[in-house]
mmCIF file of C-alpha atoms and ligand atoms in Angstrom:
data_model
loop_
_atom_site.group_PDB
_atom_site.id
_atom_site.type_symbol
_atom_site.label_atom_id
_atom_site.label_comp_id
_atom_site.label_asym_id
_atom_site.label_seq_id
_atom_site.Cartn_x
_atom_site.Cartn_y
_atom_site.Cartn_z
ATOM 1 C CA UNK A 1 -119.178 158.780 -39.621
ATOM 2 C CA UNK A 2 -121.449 160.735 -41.909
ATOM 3 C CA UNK A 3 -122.569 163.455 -39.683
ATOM 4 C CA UNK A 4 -119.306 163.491 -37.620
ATOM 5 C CA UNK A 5 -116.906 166.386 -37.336
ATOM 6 C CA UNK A 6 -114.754 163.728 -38.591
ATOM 7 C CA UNK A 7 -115.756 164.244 -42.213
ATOM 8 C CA UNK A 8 -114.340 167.531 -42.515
ATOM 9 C CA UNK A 9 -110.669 166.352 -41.778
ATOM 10 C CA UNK A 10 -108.214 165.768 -44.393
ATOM 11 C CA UNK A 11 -106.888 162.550 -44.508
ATOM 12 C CA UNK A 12 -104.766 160.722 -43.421
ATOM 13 C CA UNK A 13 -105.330 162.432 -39.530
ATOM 14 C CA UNK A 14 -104.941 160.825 -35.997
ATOM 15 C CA UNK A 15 -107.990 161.209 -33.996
ATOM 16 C CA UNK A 16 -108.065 160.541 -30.517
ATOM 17 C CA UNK A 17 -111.527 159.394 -28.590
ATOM 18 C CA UNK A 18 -111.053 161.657 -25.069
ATOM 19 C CA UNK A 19 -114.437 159.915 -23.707
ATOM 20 C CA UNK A 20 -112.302 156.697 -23.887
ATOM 21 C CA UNK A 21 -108.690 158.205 -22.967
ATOM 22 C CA UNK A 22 -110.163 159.083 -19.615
ATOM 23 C CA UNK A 23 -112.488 155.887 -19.536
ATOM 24 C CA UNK A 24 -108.899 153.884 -20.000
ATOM 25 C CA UNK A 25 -107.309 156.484 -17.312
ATOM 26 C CA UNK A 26 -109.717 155.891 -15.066
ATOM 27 C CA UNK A 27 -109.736 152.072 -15.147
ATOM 28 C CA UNK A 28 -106.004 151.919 -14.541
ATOM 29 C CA UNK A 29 -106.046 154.473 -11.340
ATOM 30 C CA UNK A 30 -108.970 152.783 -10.129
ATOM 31 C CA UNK A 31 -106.829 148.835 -10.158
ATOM 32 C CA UNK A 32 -103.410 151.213 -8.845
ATOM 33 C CA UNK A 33 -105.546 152.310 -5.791
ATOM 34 C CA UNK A 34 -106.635 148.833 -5.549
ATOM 35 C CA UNK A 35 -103.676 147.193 -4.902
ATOM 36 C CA UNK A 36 -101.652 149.698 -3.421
ATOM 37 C CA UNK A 37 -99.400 150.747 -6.770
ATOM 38 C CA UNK A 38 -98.199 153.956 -7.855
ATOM 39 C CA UNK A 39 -98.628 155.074 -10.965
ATOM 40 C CA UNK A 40 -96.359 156.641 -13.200
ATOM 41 C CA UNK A 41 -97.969 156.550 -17.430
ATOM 42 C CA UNK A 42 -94.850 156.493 -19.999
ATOM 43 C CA UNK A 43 -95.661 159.448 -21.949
ATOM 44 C CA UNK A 44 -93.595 157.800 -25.077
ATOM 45 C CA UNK A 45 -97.211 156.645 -26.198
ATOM 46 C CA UNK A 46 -98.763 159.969 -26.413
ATOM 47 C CA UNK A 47 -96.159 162.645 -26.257
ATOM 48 C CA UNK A 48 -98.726 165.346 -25.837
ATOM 49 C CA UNK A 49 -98.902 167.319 -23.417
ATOM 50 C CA UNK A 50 -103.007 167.685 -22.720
ATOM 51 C CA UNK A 51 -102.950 163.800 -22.392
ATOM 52 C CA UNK A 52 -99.919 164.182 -19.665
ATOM 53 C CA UNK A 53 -102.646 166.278 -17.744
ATOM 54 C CA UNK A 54 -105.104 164.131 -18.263
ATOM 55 C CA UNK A 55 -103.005 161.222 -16.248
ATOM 56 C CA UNK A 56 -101.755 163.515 -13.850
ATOM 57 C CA UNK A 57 -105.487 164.412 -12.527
ATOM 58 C CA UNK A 58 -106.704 160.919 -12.740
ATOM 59 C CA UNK A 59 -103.948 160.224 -10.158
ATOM 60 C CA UNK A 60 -100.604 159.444 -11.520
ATOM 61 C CA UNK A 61 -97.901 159.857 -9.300
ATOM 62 C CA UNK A 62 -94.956 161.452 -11.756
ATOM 63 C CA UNK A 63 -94.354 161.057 -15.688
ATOM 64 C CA UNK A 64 -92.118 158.287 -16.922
ATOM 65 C CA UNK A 65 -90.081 159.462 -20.514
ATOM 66 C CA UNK A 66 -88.114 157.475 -22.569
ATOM 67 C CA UNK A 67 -85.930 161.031 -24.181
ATOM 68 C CA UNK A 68 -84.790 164.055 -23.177
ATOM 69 C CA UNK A 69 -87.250 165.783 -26.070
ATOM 70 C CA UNK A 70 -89.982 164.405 -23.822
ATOM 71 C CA UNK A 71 -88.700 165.066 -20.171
ATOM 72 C CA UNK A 72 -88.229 168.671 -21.208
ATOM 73 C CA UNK A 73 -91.605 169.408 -22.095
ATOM 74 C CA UNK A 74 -93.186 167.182 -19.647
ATOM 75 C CA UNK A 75 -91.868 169.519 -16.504
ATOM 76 C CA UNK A 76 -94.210 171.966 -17.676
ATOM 77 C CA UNK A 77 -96.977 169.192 -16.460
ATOM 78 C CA UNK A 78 -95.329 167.521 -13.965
ATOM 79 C CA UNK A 79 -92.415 168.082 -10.906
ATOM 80 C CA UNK A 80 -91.660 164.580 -10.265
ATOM 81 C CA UNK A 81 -90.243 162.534 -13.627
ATOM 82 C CA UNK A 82 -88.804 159.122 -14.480
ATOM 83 C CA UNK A 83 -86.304 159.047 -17.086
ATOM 84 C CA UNK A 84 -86.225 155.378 -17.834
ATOM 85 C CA UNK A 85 -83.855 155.367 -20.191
ATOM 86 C CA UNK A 86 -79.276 155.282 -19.557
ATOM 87 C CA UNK A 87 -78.595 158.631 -20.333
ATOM 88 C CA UNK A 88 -74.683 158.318 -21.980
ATOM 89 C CA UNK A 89 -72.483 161.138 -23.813
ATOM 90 C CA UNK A 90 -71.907 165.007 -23.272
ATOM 91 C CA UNK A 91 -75.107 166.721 -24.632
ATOM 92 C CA UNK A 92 -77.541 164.700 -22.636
ATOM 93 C CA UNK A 93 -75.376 165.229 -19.416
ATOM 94 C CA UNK A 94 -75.945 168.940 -20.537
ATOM 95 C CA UNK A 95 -79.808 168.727 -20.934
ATOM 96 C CA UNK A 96 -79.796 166.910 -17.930
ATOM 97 C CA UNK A 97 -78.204 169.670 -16.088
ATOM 98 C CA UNK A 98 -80.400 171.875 -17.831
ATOM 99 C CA UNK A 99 -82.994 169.993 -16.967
ATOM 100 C CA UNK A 100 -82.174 169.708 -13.260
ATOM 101 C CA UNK A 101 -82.369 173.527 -13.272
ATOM 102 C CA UNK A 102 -86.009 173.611 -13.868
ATOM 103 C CA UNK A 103 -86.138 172.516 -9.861
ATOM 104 C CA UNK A 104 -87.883 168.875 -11.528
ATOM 105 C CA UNK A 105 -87.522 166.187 -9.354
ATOM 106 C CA UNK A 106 -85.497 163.439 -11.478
ATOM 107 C CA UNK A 107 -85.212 159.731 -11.076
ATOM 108 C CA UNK A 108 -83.169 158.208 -13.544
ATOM 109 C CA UNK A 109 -82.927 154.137 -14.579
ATOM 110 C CA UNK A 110 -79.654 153.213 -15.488
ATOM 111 C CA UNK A 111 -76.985 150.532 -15.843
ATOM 112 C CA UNK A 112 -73.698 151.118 -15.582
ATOM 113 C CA UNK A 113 -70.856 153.215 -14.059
ATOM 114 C CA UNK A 114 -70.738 155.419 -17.396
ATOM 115 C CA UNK A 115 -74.834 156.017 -17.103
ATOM 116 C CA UNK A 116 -74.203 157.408 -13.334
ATOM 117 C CA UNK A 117 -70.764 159.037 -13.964
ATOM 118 C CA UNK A 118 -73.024 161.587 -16.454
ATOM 119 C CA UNK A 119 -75.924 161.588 -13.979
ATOM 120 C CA UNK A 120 -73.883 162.535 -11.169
ATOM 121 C CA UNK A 121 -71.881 165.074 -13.125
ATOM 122 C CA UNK A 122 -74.931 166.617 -14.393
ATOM 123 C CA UNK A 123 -76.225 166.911 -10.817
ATOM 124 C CA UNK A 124 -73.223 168.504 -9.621
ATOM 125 C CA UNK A 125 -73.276 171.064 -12.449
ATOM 126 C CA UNK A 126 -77.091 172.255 -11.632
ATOM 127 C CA UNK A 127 -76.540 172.779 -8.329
ATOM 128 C CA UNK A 128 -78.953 171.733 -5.652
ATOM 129 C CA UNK A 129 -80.784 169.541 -7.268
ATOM 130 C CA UNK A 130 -83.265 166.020 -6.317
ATOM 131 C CA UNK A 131 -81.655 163.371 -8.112
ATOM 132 C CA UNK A 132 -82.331 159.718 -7.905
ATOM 133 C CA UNK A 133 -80.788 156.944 -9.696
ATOM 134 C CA UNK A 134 -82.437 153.237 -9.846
ATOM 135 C CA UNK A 135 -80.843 150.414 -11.091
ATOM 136 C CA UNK A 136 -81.793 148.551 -13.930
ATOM 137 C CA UNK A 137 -82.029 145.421 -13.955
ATOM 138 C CA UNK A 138 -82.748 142.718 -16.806
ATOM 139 C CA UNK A 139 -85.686 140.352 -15.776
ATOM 140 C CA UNK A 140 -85.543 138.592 -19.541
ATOM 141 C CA UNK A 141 -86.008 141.321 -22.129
ATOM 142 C CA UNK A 142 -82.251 140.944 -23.236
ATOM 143 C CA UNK A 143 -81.994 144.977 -24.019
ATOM 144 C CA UNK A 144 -80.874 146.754 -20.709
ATOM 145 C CA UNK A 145 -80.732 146.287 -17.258
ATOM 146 C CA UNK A 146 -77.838 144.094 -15.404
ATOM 147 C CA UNK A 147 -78.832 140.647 -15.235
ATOM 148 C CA UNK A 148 -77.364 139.031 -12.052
ATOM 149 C CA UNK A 149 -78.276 140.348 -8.496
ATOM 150 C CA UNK A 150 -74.484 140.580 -8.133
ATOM 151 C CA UNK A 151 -74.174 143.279 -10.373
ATOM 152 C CA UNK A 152 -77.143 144.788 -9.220
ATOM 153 C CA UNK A 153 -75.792 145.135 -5.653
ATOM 154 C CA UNK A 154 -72.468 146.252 -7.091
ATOM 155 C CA UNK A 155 -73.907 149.224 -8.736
ATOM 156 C CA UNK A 156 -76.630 149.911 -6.038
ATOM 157 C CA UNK A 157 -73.344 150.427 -3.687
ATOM 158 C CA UNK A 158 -71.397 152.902 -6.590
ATOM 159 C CA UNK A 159 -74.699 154.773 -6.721
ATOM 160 C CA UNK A 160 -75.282 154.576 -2.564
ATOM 161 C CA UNK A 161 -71.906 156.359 -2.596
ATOM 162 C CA UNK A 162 -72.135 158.867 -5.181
ATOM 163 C CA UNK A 163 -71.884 162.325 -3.464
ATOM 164 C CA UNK A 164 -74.426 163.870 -5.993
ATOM 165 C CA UNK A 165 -77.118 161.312 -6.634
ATOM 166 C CA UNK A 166 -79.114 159.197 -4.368
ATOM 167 C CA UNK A 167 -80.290 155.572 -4.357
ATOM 168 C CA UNK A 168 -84.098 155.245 -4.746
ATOM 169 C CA UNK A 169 -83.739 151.449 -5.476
ATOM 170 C CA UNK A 170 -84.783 149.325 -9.405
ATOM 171 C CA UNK A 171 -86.367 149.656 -12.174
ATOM 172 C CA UNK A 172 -87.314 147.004 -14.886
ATOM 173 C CA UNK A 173 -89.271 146.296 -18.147
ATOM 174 C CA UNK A 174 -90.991 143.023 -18.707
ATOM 175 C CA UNK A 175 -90.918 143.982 -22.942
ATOM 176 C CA UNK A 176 -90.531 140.250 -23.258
ATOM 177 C CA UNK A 177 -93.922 139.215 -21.949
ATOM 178 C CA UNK A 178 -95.551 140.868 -24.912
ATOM 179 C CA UNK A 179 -98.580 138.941 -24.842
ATOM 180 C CA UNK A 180 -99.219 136.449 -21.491
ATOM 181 C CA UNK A 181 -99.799 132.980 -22.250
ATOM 182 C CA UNK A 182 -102.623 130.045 -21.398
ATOM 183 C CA UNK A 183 -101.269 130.502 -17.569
ATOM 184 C CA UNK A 184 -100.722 134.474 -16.687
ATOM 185 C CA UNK A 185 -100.372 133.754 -13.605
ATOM 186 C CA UNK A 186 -97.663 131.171 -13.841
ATOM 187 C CA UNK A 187 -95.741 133.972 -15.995
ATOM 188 C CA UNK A 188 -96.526 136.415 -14.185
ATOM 189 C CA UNK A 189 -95.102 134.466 -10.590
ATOM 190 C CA UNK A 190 -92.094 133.590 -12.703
ATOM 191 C CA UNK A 191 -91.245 137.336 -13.443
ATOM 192 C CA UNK A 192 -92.547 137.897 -9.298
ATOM 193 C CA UNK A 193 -89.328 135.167 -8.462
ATOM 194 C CA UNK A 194 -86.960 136.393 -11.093
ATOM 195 C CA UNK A 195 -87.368 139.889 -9.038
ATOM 196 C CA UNK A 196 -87.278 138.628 -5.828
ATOM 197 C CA UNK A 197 -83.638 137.431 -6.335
ATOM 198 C CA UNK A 198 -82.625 140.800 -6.873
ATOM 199 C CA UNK A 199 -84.907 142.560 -4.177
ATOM 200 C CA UNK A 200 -83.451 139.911 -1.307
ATOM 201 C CA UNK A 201 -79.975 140.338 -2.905
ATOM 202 C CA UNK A 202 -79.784 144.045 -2.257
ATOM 203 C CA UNK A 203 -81.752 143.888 1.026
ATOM 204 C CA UNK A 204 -78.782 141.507 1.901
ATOM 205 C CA UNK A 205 -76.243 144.225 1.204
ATOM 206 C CA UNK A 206 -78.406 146.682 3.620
ATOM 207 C CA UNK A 207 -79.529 148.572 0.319
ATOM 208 C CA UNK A 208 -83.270 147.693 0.259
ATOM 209 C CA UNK A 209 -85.075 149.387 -2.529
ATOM 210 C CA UNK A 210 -87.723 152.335 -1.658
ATOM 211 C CA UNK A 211 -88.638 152.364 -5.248
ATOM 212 C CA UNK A 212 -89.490 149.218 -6.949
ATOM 213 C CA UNK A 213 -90.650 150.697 -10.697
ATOM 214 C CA UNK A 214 -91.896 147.996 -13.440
ATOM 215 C CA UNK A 215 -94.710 147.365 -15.962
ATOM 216 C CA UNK A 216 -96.271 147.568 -18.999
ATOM 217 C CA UNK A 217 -99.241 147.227 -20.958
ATOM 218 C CA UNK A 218 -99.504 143.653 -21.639
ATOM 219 C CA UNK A 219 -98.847 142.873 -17.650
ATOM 220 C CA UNK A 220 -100.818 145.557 -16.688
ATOM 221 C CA UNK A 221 -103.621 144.233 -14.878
ATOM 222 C CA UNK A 222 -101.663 141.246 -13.289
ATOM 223 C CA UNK A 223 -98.999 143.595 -12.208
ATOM 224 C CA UNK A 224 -100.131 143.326 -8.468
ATOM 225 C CA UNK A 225 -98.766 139.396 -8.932
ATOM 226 C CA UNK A 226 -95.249 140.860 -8.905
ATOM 227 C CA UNK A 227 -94.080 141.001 -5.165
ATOM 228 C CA UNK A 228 -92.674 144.179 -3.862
ATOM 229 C CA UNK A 229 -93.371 146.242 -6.903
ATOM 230 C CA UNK A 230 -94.064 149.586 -5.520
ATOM 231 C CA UNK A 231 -94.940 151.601 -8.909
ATOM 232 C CA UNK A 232 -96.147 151.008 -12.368
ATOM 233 C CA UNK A 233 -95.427 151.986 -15.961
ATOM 234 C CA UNK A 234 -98.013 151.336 -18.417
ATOM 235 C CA UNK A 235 -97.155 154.046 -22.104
ATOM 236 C CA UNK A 236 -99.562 152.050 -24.472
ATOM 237 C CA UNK A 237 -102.429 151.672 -22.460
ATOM 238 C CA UNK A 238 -104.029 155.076 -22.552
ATOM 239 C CA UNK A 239 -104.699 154.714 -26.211
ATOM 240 C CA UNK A 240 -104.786 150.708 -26.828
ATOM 241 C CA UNK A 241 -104.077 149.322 -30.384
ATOM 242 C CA UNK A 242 -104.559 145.854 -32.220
ATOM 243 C CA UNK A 243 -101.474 144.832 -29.990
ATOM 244 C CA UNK A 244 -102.876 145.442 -26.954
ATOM 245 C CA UNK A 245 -106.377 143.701 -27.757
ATOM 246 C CA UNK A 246 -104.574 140.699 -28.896
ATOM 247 C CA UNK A 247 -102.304 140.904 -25.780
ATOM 248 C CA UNK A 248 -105.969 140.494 -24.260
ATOM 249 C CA UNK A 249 -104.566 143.773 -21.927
ATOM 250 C CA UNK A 250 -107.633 145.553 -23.569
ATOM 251 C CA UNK A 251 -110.910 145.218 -25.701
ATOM 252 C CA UNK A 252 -111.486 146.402 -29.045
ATOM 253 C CA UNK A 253 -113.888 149.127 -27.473
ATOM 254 C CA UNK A 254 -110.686 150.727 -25.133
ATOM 255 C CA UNK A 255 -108.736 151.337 -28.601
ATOM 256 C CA UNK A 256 -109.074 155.585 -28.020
ATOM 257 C CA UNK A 257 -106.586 156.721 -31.404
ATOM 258 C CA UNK A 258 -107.371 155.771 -34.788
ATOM 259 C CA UNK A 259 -105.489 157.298 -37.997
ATOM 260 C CA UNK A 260 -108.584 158.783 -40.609
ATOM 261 C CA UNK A 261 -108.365 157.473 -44.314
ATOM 262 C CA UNK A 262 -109.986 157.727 -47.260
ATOM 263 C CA UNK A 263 -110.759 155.236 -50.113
ATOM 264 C CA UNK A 264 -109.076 156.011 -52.496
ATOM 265 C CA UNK A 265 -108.740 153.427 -55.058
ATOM 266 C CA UNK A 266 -111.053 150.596 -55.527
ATOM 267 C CA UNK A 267 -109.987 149.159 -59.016
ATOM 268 C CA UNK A 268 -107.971 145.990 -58.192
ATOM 269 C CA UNK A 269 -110.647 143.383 -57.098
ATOM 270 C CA UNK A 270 -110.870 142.407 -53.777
ATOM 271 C CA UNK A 271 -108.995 145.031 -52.228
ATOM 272 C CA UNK A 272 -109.386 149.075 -51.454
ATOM 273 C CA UNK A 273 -106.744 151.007 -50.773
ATOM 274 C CA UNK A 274 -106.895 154.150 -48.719
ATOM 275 C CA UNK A 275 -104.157 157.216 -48.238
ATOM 276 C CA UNK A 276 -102.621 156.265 -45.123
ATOM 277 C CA UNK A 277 -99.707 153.761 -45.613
ATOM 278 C CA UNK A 278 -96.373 153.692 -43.580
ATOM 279 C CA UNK A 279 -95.796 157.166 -42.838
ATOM 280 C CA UNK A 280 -98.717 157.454 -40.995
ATOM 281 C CA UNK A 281 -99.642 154.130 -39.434
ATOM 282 C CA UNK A 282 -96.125 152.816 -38.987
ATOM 283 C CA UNK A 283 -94.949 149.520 -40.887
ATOM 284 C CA UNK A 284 -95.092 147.425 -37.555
ATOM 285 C CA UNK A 285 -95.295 143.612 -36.943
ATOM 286 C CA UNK A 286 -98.509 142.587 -35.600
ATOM 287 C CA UNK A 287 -98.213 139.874 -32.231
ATOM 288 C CA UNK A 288 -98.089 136.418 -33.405
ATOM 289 C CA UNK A 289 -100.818 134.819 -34.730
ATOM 290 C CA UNK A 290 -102.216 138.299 -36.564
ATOM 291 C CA UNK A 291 -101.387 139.530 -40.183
ATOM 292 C CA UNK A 292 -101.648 143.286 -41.439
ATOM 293 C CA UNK A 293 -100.120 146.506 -40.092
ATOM 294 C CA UNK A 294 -104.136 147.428 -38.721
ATOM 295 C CA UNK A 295 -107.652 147.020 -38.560
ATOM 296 C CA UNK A 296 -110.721 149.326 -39.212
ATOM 297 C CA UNK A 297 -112.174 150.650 -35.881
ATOM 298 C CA UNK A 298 -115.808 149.856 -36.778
ATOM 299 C CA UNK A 299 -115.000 146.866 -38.993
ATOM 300 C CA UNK A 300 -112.061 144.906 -37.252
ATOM 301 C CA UNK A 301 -112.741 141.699 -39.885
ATOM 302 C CA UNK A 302 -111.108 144.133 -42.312
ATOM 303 C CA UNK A 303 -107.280 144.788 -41.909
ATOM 304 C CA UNK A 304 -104.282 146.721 -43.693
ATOM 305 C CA UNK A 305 -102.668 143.928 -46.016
ATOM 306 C CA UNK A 306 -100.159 145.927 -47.071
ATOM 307 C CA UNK A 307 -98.600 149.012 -46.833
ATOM 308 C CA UNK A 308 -96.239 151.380 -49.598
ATOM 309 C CA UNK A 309 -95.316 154.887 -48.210
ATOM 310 C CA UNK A 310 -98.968 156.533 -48.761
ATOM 311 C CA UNK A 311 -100.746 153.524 -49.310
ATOM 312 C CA UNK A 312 -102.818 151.133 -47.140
ATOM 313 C CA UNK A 313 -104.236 148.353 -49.258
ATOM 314 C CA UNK A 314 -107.583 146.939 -46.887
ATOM 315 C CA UNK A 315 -108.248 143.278 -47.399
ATOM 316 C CA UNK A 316 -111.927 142.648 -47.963
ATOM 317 C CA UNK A 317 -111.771 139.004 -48.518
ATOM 318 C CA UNK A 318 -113.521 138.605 -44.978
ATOM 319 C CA UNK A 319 -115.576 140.754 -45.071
ATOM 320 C CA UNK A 320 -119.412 142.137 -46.928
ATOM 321 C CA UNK A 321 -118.501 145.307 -46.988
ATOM 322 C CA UNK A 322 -117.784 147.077 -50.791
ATOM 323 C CA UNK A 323 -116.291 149.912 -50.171
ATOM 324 C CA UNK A 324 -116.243 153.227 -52.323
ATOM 325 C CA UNK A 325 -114.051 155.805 -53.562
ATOM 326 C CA UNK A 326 -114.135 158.427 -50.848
ATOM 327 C CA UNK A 327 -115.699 156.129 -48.179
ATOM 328 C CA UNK A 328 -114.010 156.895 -45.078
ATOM 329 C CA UNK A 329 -112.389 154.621 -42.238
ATOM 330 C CA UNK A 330 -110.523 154.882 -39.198
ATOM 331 C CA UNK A 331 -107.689 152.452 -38.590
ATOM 332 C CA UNK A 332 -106.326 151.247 -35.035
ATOM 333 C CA UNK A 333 -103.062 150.649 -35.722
ATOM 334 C CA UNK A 334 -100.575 147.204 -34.746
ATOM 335 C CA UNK A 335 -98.530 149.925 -32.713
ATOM 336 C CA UNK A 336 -99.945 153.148 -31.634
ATOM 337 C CA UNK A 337 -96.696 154.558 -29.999
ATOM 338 C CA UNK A 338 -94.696 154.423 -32.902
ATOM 339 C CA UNK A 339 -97.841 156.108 -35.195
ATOM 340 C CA UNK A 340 -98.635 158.734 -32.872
ATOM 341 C CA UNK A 341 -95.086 159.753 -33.344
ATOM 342 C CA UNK A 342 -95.122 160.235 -37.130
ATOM 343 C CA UNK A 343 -97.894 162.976 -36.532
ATOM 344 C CA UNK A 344 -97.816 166.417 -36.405
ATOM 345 C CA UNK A 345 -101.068 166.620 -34.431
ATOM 346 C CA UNK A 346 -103.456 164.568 -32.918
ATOM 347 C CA UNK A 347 -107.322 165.713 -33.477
ATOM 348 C CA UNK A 348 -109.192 165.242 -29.682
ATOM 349 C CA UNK A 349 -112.604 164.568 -30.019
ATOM 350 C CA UNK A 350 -114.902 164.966 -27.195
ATOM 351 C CA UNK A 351 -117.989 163.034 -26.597
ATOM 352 C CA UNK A 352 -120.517 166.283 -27.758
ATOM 353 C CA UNK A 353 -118.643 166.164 -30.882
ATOM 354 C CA UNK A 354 -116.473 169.229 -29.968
ATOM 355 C CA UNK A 355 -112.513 168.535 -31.520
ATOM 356 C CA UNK A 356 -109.503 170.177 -30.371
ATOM 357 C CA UNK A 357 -106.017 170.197 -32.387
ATOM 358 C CA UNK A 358 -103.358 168.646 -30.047
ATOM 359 C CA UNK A 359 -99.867 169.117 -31.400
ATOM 360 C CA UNK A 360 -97.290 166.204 -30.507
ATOM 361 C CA UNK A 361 -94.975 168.531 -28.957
ATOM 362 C CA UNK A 362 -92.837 166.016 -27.210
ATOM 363 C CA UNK A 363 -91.451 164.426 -30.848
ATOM 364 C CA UNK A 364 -88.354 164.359 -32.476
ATOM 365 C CA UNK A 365 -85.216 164.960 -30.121
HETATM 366 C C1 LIG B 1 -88.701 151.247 -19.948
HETATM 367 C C2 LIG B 1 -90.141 151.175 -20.345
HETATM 368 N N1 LIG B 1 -91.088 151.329 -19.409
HETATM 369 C C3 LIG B 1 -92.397 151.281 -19.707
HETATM 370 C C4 LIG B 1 -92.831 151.078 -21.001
HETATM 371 C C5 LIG B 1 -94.310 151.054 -21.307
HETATM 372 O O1 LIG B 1 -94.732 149.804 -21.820
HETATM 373 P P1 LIG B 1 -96.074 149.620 -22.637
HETATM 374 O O2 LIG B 1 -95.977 150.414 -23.872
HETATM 375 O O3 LIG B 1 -96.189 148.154 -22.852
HETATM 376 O O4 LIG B 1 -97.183 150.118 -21.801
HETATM 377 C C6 LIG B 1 -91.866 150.896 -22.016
HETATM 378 C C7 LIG B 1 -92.268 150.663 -23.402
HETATM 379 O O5 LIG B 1 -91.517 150.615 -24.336
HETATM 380 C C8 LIG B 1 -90.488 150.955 -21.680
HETATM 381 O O6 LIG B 1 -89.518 150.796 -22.608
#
């Protein structure tokens, strides 16, 4: 890192690798046209703006957002956005119909009467507007989505007869397949069948889905196994972190964002500890299997131990390397998602060395 522009930072700072943000783009547009998949990146990864270009020229369809915080600034980058996410009380029917005012094109995943009473109200309150509601069903995540093809149907009709709010079809979020086993593709056919009874249930009804949105990271590139899945999801993917590599949904090489540190304590044996601790790389669980909140970028045998608020204490028991006060490293967090979010800005580095401060404009609420 010596002769970097990296060494002029203050630390700790989240640096982002744009030759391999649009190397990972590229890669997942290039399997979508493939097999015939939309595309539509969950900005809750990045919540940036630039990046949200960036997808939108290598070919993504729409945005998906998991807040209102992030739909809002997204329609400045795109017309056409997901909100995957039940929108329930008064103020987000009122940013909704703010929202809807902006002339954005707004699909919304939801799962219950409540969810669609607010939709539709919003709707109706903005005037013409293009709203869609999908259903959401639960395919075995346990979190949201109705989880019989009964209810599915049930609420497909409600929404099918809504006067404000059209029926695009389902949405749904394999989160429990968070790393895919000895046999993806059994798993993968298992979450195909689990779908299927839903898709023939509400074909059976006469309301057959146009929009059939799922995905995520650690399914990403089996996703075409999933029958009748017309668009895809991936958030995490853009960036990568330790998660994702052990997932095996990416290599150590795809990980683009890394948080900066310095050494800056070497005087317990055996350890260094460096000024990045939970508020800047996140105190999350690692997959099974892994230990540590993180690993160093270009020494992956080397990984956070532990973690106080502005401390990061790096193991070095498996590793050569003898670190020294003021050495520098860059960390690939467990979960990039929920680090990129405790950042102000995120420092874009180009391949000629050029860097660009991004701020993370679609945080807090
Ligand atoms: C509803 C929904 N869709 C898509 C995603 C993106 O998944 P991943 O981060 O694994 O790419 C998430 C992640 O939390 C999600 O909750």
């Amino acid at each position: 890192m010596k002769d970097s522009p990296l060494v002029d930072l203050d630390t700790p700072s989240a640096v982002i690798d744009l030759h391999r943000v649009h190397e990972n783009l590229d890669r997942i547009a290039g399997y979508c046209t493939e097999h015939g998949l939309a595309w539509r990146p969950h900005v809750k990864t990045h919540k940036t703006p630039q990046i949200a270009v960036a997808q939108m020229q290598a070919g993504a369809c729409g945005l998906t957002v998991a807040t209102l915080r992030e739909a809002e600034v997204m329609t400045a980058v795109a017309k056409d956005l997901l909100l995957a996410y039940p929108p329930v009380g008064a103020q987000k029917r009122r940013r909704l119909t703010e929202l809807l005012r902006t002339g954005v094109r707004l699909t919304v995943g939801l799962d219950s009467r409540e969810s669609l009473e607010i939709f539709s109200a919003a709707t109706r309150a903005a005037g013409a507007a293009e709203a869609t509601a999908l259903v959401e069903l639960d395919v075995g995540m346990r979190r949201t989505g109705v989880g019989d093809p009964g209810a599915a149907v049930e609420l497909a009709r409600r929404i099918e007869e809504d006067s404000f709010v059209e029926y695009g079809g389902v949405m749904f979020y394999p989160g429990h397949l968070r790393r895919l086993g000895s046999d993806p593709e059994e798993e993968m056919d298992r979450l195909s069948k689990t779908v299927a009874g839903f898709l023939e249930a509400l074909e059976e009804a006469g309301l057959p889905p146009r929009i059939v949105s799922g995905g995520s990271t650690p399914t990403l590139w089996h996703s075409h196994r999933v029958a009748g899945m017309t668009e895809i999801r991936p958030g995490t993917n853009v960036f990568n972190d330790r998660n994702s590599v052990a997932a095996g949904a990416a290599t150590w090489d795809e990980c683009a964002y890394s948080v900066i540190a310095t050494v800056v304590s070497t005087a317990v044996p055996g350890q260094a500890v460096i000024d990045a601790g939970s508020k800047a790389l996140a105190a999350e669980t690692p997959l099974d299997g892994l230990t540590g909140f993180g690993a160093l970028l270009d020494r992956p045998e080397v990984t956070v131990r532990s973690l106080s608020e502005e401390h990061g204490v790096l193991e070095l028991a498996g590793s050569e390397w003898r670190p020294r006060v003021g050495d520098r490293v860059r960390v690939v967090p467990n979960h990039v998602c929920v680090s990129v979010n405790l950042q102000e800005r995120l420092w874009a580095i180009r391949s000629n060395g050029a860097m660009e401060e991004w701020t993370v404009e679609a945080r807090g609420r």
